Short mmCIF file of C-alpha atoms and ligand atoms in Angstrom, two decimals:
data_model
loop_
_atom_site.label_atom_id
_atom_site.label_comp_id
_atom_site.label_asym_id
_atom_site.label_seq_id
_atom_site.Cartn_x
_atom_site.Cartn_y
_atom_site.Cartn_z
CA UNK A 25 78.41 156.61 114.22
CA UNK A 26 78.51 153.03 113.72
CA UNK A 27 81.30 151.23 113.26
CA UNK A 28 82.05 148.21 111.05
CA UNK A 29 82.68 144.73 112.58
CA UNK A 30 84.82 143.27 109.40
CA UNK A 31 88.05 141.42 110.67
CA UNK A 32 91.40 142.18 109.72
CA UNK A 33 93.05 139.09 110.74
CA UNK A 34 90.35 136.49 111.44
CA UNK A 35 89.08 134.22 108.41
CA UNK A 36 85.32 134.91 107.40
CA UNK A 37 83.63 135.36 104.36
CA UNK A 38 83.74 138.68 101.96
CA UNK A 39 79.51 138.09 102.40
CA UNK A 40 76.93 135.71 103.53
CA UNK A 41 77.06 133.43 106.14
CA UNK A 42 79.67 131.31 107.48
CA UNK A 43 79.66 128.27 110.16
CA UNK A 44 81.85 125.18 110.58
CA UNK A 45 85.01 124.93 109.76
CA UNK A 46 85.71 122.15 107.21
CA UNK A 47 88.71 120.36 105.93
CA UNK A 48 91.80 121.67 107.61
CA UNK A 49 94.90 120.36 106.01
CA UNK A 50 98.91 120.90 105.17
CA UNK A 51 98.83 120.79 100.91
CA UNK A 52 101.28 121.06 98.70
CA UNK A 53 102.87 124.12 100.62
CA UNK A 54 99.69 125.44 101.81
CA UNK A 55 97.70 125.69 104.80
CA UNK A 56 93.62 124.68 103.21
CA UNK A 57 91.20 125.89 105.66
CA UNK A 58 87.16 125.57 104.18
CA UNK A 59 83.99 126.47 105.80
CA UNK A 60 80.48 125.99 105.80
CA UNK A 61 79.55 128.97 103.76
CA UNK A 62 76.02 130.51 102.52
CA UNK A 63 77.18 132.81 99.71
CA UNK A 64 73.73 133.75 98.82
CA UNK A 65 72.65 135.64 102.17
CA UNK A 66 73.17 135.50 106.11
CA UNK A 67 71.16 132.44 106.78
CA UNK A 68 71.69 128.38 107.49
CA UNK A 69 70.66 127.64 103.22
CA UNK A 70 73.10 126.87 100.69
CA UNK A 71 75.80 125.40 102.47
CA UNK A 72 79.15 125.31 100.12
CA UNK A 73 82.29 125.26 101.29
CA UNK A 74 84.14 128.42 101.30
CA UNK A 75 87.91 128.10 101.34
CA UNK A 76 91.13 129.72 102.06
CA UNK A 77 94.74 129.53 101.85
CA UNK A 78 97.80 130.84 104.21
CA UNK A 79 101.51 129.31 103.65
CA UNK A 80 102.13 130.85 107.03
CA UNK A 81 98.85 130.85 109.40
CA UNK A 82 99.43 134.73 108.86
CA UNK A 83 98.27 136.06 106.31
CA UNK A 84 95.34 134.60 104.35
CA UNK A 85 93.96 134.69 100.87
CA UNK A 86 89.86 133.99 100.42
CA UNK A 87 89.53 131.61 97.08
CA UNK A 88 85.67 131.85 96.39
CA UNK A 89 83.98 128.53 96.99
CA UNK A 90 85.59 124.83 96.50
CA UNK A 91 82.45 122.74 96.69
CA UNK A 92 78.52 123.50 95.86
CA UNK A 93 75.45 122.36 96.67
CA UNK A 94 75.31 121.13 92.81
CA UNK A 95 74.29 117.26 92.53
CA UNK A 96 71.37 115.27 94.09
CA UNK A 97 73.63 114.04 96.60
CA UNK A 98 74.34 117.08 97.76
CA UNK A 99 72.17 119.29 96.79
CA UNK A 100 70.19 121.02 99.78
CA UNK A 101 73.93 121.20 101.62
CA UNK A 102 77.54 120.15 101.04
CA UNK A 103 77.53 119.95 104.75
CA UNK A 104 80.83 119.48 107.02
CA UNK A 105 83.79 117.11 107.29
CA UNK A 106 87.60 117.00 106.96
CA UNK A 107 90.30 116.02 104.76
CA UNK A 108 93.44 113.59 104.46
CA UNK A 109 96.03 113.42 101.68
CA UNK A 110 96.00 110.44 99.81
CA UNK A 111 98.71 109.23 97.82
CA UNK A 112 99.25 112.88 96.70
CA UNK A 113 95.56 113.65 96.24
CA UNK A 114 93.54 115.55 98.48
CA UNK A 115 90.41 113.95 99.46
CA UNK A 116 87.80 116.22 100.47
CA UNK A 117 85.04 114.07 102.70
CA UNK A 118 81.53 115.72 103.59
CA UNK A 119 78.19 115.29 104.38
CA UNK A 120 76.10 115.45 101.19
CA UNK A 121 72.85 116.61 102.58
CA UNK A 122 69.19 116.53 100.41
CA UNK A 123 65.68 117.64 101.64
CA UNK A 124 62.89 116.54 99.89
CA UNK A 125 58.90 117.17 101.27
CA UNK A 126 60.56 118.30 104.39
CA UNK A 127 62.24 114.63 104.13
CA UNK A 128 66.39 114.27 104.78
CA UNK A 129 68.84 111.95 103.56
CA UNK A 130 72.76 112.14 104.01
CA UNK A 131 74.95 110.60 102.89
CA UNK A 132 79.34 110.75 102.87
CA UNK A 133 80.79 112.39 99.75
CA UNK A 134 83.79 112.29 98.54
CA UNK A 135 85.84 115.01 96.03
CA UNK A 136 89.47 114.38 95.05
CA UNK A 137 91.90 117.41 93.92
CA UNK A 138 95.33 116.43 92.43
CA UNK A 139 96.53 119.60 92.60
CA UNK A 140 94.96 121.56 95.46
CA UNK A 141 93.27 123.83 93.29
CA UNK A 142 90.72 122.12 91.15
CA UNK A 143 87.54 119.13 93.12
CA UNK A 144 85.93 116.38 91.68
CA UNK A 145 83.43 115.28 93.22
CA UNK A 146 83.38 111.55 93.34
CA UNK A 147 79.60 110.82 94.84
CA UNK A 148 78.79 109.17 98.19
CA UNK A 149 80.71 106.37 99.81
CA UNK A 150 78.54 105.88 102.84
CA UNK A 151 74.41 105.70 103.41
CA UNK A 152 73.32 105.97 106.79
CA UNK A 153 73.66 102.46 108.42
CA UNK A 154 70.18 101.12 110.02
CA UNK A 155 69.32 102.06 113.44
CA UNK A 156 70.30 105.66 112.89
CA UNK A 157 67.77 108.58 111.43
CA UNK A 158 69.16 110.31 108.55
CA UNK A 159 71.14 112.84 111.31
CA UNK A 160 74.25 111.13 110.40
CA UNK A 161 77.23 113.62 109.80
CA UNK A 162 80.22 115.68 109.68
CA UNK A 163 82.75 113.11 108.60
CA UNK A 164 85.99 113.57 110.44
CA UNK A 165 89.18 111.31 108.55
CA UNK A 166 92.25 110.54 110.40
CA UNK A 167 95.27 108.31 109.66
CA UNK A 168 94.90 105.09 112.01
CA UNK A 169 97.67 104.63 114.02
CA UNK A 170 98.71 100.88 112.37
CA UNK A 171 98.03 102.07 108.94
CA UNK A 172 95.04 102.78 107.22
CA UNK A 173 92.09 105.58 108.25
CA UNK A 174 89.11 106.11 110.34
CA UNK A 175 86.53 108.15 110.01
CA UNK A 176 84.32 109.28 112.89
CA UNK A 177 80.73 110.76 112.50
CA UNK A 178 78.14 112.63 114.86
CA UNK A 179 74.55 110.64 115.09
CA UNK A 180 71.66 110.22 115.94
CA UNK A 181 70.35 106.77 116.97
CA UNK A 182 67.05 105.35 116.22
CA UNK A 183 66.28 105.92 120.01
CA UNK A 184 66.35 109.49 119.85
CA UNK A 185 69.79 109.88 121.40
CA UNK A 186 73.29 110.58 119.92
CA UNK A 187 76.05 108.56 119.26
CA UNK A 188 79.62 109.34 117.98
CA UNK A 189 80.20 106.23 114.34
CA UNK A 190 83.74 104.50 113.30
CA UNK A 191 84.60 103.51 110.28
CA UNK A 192 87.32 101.99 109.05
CA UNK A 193 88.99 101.88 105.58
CA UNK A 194 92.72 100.57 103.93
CA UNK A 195 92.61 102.84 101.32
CA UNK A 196 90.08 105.87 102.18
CA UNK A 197 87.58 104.87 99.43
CA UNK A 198 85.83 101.66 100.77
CA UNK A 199 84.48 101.99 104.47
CA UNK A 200 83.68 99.48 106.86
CA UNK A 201 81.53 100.61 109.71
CA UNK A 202 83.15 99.53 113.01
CA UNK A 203 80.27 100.26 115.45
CA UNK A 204 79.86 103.12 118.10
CA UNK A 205 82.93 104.66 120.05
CA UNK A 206 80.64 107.07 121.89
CA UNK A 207 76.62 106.77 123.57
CA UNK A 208 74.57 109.67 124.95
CA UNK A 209 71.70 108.88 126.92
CA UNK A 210 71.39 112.62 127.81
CA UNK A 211 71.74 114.62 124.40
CA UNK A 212 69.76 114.03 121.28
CA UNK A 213 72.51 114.25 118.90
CA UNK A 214 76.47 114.70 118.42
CA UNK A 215 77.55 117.33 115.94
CA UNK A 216 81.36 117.78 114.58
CA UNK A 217 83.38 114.98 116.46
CA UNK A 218 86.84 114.66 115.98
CA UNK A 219 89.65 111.67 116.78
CA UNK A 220 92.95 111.89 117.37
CA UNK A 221 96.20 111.40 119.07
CA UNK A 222 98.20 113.56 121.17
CA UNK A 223 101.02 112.65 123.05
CA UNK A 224 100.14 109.34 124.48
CA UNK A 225 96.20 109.85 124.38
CA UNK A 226 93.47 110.02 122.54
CA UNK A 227 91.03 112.96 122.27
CA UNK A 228 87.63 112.65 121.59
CA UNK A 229 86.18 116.70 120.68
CA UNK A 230 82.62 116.47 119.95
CA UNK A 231 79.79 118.69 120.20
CA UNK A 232 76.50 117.64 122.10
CA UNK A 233 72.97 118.99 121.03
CA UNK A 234 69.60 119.32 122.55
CA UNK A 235 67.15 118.65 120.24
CA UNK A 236 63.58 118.25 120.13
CA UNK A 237 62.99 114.97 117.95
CA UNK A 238 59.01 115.51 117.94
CA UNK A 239 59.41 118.86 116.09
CA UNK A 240 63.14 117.71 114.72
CA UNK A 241 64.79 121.02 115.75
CA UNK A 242 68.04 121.97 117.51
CA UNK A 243 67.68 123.66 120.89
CA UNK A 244 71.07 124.20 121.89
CA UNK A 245 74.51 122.87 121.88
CA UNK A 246 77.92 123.43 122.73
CA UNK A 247 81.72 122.02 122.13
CA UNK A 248 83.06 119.03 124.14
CA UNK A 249 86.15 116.72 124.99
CA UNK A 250 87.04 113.95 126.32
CA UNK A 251 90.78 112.28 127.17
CA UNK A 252 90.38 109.05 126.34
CA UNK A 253 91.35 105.96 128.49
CA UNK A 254 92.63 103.83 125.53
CA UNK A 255 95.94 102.98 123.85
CA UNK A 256 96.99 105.31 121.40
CA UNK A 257 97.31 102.64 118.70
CA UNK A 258 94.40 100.37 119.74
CA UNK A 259 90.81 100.51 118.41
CA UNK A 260 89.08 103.08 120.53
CA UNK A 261 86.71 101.62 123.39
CA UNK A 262 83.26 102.77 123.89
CA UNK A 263 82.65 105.60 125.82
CA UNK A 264 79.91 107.13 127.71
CA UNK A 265 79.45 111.02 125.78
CA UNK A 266 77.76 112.24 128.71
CA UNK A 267 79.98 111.85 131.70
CA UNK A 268 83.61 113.32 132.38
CA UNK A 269 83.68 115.44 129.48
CA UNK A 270 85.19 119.12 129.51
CA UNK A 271 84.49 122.29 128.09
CA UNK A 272 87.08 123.69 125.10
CA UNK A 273 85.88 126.89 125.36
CA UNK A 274 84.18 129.03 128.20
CA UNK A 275 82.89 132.11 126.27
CA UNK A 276 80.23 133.16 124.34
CA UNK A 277 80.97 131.95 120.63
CA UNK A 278 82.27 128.93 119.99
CA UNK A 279 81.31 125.87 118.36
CA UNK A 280 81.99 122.56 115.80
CA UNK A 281 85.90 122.92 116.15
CA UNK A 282 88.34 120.53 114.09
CA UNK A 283 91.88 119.85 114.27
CA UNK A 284 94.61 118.53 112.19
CA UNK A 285 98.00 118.50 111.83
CA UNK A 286 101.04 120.61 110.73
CA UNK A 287 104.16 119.56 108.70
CA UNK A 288 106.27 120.04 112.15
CA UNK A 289 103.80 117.97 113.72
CA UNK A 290 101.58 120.13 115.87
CA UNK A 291 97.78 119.57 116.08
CA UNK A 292 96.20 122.93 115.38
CA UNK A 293 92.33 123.90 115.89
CA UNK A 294 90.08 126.36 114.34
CA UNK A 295 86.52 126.97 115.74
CA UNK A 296 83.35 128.47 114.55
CA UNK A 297 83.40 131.79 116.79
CA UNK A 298 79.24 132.40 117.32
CA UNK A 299 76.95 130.69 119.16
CA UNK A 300 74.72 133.38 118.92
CA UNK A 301 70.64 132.56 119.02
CA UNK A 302 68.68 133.54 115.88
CA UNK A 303 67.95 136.88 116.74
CA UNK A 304 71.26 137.94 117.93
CA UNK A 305 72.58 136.75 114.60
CA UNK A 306 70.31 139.15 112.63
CA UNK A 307 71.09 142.03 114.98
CA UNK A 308 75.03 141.66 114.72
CA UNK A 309 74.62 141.42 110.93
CA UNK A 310 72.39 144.01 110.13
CA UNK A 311 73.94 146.43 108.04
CA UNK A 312 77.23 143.89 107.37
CA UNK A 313 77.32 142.41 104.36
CA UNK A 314 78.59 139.26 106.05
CA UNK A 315 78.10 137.16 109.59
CA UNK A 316 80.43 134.63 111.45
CA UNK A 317 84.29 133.97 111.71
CA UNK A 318 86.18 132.09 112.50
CA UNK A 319 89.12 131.48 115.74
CA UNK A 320 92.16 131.99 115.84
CA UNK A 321 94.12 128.65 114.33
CA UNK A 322 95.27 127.24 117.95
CA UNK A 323 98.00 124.76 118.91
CA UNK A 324 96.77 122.11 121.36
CA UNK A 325 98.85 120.35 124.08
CA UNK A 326 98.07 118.05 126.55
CA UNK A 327 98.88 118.72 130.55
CA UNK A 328 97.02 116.12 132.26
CA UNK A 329 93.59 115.41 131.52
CA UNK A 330 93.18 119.21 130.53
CA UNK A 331 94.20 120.84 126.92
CA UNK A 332 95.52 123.58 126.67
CA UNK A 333 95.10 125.58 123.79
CA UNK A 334 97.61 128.52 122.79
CA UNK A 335 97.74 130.91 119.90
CA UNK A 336 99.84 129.03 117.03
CA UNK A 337 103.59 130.21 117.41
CA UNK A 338 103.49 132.23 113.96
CA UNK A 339 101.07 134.53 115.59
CA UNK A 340 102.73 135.00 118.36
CA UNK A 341 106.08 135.55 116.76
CA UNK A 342 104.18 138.80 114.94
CA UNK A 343 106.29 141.94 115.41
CA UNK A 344 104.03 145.00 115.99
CA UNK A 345 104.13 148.25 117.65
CA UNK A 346 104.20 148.29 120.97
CA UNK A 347 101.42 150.66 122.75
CA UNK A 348 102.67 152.17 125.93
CA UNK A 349 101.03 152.65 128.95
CA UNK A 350 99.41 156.03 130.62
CA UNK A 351 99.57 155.57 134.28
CA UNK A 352 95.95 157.54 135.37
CA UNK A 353 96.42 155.99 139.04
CA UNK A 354 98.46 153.67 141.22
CA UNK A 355 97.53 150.23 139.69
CA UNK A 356 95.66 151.49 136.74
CA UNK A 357 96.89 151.93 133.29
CA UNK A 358 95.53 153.30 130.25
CA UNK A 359 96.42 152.25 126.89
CA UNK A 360 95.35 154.59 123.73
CA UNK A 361 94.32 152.36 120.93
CA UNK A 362 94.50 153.30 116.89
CA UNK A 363 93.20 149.55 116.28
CA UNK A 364 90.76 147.39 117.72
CA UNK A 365 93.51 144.52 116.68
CA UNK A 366 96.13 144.25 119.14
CA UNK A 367 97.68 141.90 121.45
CA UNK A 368 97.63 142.37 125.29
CA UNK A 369 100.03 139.42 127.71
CA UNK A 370 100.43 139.70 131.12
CA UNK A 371 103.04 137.63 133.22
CA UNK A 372 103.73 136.98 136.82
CA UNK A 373 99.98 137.66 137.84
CA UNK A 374 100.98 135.95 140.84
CA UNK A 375 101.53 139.32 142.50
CA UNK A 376 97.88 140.87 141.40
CA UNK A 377 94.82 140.90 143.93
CA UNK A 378 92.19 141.79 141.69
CA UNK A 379 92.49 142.40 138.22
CA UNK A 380 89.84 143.90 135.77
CA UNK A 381 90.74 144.69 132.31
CA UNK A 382 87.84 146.77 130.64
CA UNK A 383 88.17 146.71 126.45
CA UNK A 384 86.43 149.58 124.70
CA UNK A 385 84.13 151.36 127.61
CA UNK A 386 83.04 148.52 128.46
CA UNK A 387 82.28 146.64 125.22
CA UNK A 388 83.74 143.49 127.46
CA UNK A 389 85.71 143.17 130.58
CA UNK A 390 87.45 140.22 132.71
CA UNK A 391 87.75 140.46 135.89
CA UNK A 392 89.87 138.46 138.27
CA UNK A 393 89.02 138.05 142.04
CA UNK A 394 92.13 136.47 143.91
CA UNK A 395 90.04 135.63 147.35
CA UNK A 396 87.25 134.26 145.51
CA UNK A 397 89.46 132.15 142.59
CA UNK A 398 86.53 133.53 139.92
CA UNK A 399 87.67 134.03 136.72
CA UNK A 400 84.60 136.44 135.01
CA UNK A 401 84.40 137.20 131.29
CA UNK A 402 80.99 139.76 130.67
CA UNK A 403 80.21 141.18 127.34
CA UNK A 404 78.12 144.04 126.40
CA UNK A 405 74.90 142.45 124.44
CA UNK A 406 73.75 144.01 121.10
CA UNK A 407 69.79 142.89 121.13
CA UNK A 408 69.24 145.20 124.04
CA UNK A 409 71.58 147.28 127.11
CA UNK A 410 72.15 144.37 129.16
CA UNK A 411 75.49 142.24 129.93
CA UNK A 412 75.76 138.65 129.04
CA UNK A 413 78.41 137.01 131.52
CA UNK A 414 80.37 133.28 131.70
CA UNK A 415 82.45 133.03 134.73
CA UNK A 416 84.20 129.86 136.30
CA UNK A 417 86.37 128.95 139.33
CA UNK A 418 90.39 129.52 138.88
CA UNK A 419 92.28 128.51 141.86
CA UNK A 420 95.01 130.43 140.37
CA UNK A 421 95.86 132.79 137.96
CA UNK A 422 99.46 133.11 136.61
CA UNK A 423 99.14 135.23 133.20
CA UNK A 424 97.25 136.05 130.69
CA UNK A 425 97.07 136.78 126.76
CA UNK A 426 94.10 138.69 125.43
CA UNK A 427 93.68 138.23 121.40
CA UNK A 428 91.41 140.80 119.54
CA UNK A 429 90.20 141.68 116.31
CA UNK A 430 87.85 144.68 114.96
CA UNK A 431 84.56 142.53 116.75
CA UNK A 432 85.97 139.74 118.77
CA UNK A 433 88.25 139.23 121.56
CA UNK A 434 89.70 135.66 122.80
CA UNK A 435 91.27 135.13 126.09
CA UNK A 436 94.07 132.47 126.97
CA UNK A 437 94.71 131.83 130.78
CA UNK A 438 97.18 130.44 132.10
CA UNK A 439 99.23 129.41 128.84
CA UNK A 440 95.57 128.28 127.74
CA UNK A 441 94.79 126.35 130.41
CA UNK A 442 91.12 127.87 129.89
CA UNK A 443 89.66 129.78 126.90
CA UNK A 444 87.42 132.88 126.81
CA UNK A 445 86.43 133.51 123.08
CA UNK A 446 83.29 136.01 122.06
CA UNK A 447 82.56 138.29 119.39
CA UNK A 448 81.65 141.65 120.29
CA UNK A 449 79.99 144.61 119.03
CA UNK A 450 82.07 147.69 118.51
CA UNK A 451 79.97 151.25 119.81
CA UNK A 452 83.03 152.60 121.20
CA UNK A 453 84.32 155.79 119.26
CA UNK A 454 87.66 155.23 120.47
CA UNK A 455 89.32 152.03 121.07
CA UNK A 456 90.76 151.71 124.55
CA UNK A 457 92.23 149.14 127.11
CA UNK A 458 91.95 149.88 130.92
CA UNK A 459 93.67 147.40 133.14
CA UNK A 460 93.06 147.80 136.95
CA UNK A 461 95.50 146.02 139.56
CA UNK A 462 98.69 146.03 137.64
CA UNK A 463 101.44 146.28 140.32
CA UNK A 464 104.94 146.66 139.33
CA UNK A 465 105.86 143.30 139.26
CA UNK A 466 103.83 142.25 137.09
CA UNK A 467 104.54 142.71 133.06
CA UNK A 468 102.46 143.75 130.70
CA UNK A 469 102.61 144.44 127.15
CA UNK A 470 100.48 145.85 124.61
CA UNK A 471 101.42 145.12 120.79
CA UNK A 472 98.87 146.81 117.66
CA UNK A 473 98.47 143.84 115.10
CA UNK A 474 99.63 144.40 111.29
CA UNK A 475 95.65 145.14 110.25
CA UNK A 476 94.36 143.38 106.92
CA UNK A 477 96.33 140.48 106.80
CA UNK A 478 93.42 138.30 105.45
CA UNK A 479 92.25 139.52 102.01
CA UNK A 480 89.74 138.82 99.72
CA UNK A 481 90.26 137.59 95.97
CA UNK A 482 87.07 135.87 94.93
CA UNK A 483 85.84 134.59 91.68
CA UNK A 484 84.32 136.91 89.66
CA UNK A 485 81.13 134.49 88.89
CA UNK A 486 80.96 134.75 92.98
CA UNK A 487 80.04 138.32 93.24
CA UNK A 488 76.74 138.96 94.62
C1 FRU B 283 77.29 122.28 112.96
C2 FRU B 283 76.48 121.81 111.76
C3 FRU B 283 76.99 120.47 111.24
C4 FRU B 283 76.55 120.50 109.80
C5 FRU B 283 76.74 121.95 109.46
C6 FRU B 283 75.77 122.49 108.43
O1 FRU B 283 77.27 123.66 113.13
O2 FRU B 283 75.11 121.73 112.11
O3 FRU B 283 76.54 119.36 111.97
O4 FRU B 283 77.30 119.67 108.98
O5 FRU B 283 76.61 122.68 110.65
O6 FRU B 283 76.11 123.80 108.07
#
C-alpha cells in the first residue's frame, strides 16, 4: 500500500517543486510567506515565487504564483530574497537570474504591490559590483537600526571564495554598496544570509557552500549562524564566515532559512525542510505530484551565544485531542495514532535514564543516552533499507517537543535549545508512537493536530 506524503499543516506547493523560502512579511493583516517554486515539474528550472497567506500562522491559503520568470532580467529565475514595507507598499526584492550560452548574470529586482495582492515589477536596482562572479544573490532587506535599510547578499568573490555584501539605502530604491561584513577562506560561496537584531545582538544566518568553481557546481551546503560581536545600532564589523559559527539545525532537511518580524515584535523563521541529494529527491517524489516543504514558522530567542528556536505560540496554543497512553510495560508506552499529525511534549526529563521514542515502526527514532550525554536522531532512508543518522553531545536533557506532519517530523530540545528537523517517508500501515523510559515523573502528552489546515486555491491559468 503506499501511502501519500502530502502535508496537512506544513506550507508546500499543490505540484512541482519548491525550495527557499522568500519574502516573509506582516501585510496589511496578513502573514506573506513566498517560495522558490518550479510550477512546471519537480526540478531546480523555472524558479517563480509561489506564495501564501495565514492571518494567524495557522491555517494557510496557497495563492498561485506572485512573481515569474517573465522579463530578461529575470528570466531563467526570479531567484530568492525578502521583503520590507515601504511607506505602505510592499517591496518585493530578488535575485533576477538569466543564463545565456551556459553564461549567468544577476542582478537585484525589485516589484512593488500597493495592496498586497497585485506586483509590479520595477527592474533591477543592483549589477554585480567588480571583484565578484555573477554568484551574487538572495537579497535579504532589513530596517537599519538609525533609519534607513540594508540589504545583505551571499557571494562569491573573484578569488573563488564567498563573501556575505552590505548595502545601504535611505529610501530602499537607490543602494550604496558598503563593502563586505563577512569572508570565507574555506567555502566557495554564501547562499541565503540574513541580518538582524535580537535583543542586544546581532545575528548573522547564512548558509555556506562547497562548490567546485572549475566545473561551477554546488557540492554541498548547509545553514549557519553567527552572534555577532557588534553594537546593535552600529555598522556591522567584518567577520570571519568560517570560524565560531553554529549549526541552526541538526537534522536531515534543512536549508536557506529567513526571518522577519511580527506585529508583536517577535522574529519568526521558516526553513526549506530537504537537503536531500539528487537522487533522494526523485525517489521521495516519485508518484507525488509535488516535492519540498517547508518548517514550521519558528520564534527565535537568544540565551547566550545559542538561539533557541521554538514552535510560534499560535501553534502551540492549538487545542486537539489528546491521545492516551497504553502502558505495554513498566517504562514503555504505546500511543495508537489515527494521524501522522500530532504533537508529542515531554517535561521533567530530568528523571529519565534512557529514552527512545520510535515514530511509525521505525520510520525515525531519537534516542537519549543519559551516561553518554548523546542526543541521536536516525531516520529510515527511502533510496535503499539503510538508516541515515545525525547525533550530537547533550550534557543534559530537560524536555522535549516532537512536531510531525503526514512525512516530516521536527524535534525541539530543551525549549529549542537544539533542532532535529527531517522529512520522512511514510511505509507504516498504522501510525504509532512508542516511547521507552518514561517513568512516572515525567509528563507526557500526546495531542492529534486539526489535519488540513493549509489549503489550496490556485489560479485557474496555474493548473498543470
Ligand atoms: C538556495 C538557492 C538560492 C537561490 C535559490 C534558487 O537554495 O540556491 O541561493 O536564490 O536557491 O532557487
Amino acid at each position: 500500500m503506499y501511502i501519500s506524503k502530502k502535508q496537512s499543516w506544513h506550507i508546500e506547493p499543490p505540484w512541482g517543486l519548491l525550495n527557499d523560502p522568500n519574502g516573509l512579511i506582516w501585510y496589511k493583516g496578513n502573514y506573506h510567506v513566498f517560495f522558490q517554486w518550479n510550477r512546471f515539474a519537480k526540478d531546480h528550472s523555472n524558479k517563480a515565487w509561489g506564495w501564501c497567506v495565514s492571518s494567524d500562522f495557522v491555517h494557510w491559503q496557497f495563492r498561485g504564483s506572485a512573481l515569474l520568470p517573465d522579463q530578461p532580467y529575470d528570466a531563467q529565475g526570479v531567484y530568492s530574497g525578502s521583503a520590507m514595507e515601504i511607506n505602505g507598499r510592499l517591496c518585493l526584492y530578488y535575485t533576477g537570474n538569466v543564463k545565456q550560452n551556459g553564461c549567468r548574470t544577476s542582478s537585484q529586482c525589485l516589484a512593488i504591490s500597493e495592496d498586497g495582492l497585485h506586483f509590479q515589477k520595477q527592474g533591477p536596482l543592483i549589477t554585480t559590483p567588480s571583484g565578484y562572479t555573477e554568484h551574487v544573490r538572495d537579497p535579504k532587506v532589513m530596517a537599519a537600526p538609525n533609519g534607513g535599510y540594508w540589504m545583505v547578499l551571499g557571494a562569491q568573490q573573484r578569488n573563488g571564495f564567498g563573501a556575505v555584501l552590505l548595502y545601504t539605502s535611505k529610501d530602499g530604491f537607490q543602494w550604496t554598496p558598503y563593502g563586505t561584513v563577512g569572508l570565507s577562506q574555506e567555502y566557495q560561496m554564501i547562499e541565503c544570509p540574513d541580518l538582524f537584531v535580537l535583543g542586544e545582538k546581532k545575528v548573522l544566518l547564512y548558509c555556506p557552500q562547497y562548490r567546485d568553481n572549475a566545473t561551477d557546481s554546488a557540492l554541498n551546503s548547509f545553514s549557519a549562524y553567527k552572534v555577532l560581536d557588534d553594537q546593535p545600532d552600529a555598522m556591522p564589523q567584518q567577520t570571519d564566515l568560517d570560524i565560531d559559527w553554529q549549526r541552526l539545525d541538526e537534522g536531515f532537511d534543512f536549508y536557506a532559512p529567513q526571518t522577519f518580524l511580527t506585529p508583536d515584535g517577535r522574529r519568526v523563521l521558516l526553513g526549506w525542510m530537504s537537503r536531500m541529494e539528487g537522487e533522494e529527491e526523485t525517489a521521495f517524489a516519485e508518484k507525488e505530484p509535488r516535492v519540498h516543504c517547508l518548517t514550521m514558522p519558528r520564534e527565535l530567542l537568544l540565551q547566550g551565544n545559542r538561539l533557541c528556536q521554538r514552535p510560534v505560540k499560535e501553534l502551540r496554543q492549538l487545542s486537539g485531542t489528546l491521545v492516551p497512553a497504553n502502558k505495554t510495560q513498566v517504562n514503555e508506552s504505546f500511543y495508537h495514532l489515527t494521524t501522522r499529525a500530532f504533537r508529542f511534549t515531554l517535561e521533567n526529563l530530568d528523571f529519565c535514564e534512557h529514552l527512545c521514542l520510535t515514530l511509525h515502526d521505525g520510520e525515525w527514532r531519537f534516542e537519549y543516552d543519559v551516561s553518554s550525554h548523546q542526543a541521536q536522531v536516525c531516520r529510515r532512508r527511502w533510496i535503499d533499507s539503510g538508516e541515515d543518522l545525525r547525533s550530537i553531545f547533550l550534557p543534559e536533557l530537560t524536555g522535549l517537543e516532537l512536531w510531525c506532519d503526514q512525512s516530516s517530523v521536527e524535534l525541539f530540545l530543551n525549549n529549542g535549545e537544539f533542532v532535529f528537523s527531517a522529512r520522512i517517508c511514510p511505509t507504516a500501515a498504522h501510525p504509532s508512537l512508542r516511547a521507552v523510559g518514561i517513568s512516572g515523573e515525567i509528563s507526557a502528552q500526546l495531542m492529534l493536530l486539526p489535519e488540513n489546515l493549509y489549503q489550496y486555491l490556485p489560479k485557474e491559468e496555474e493548473t498543470p
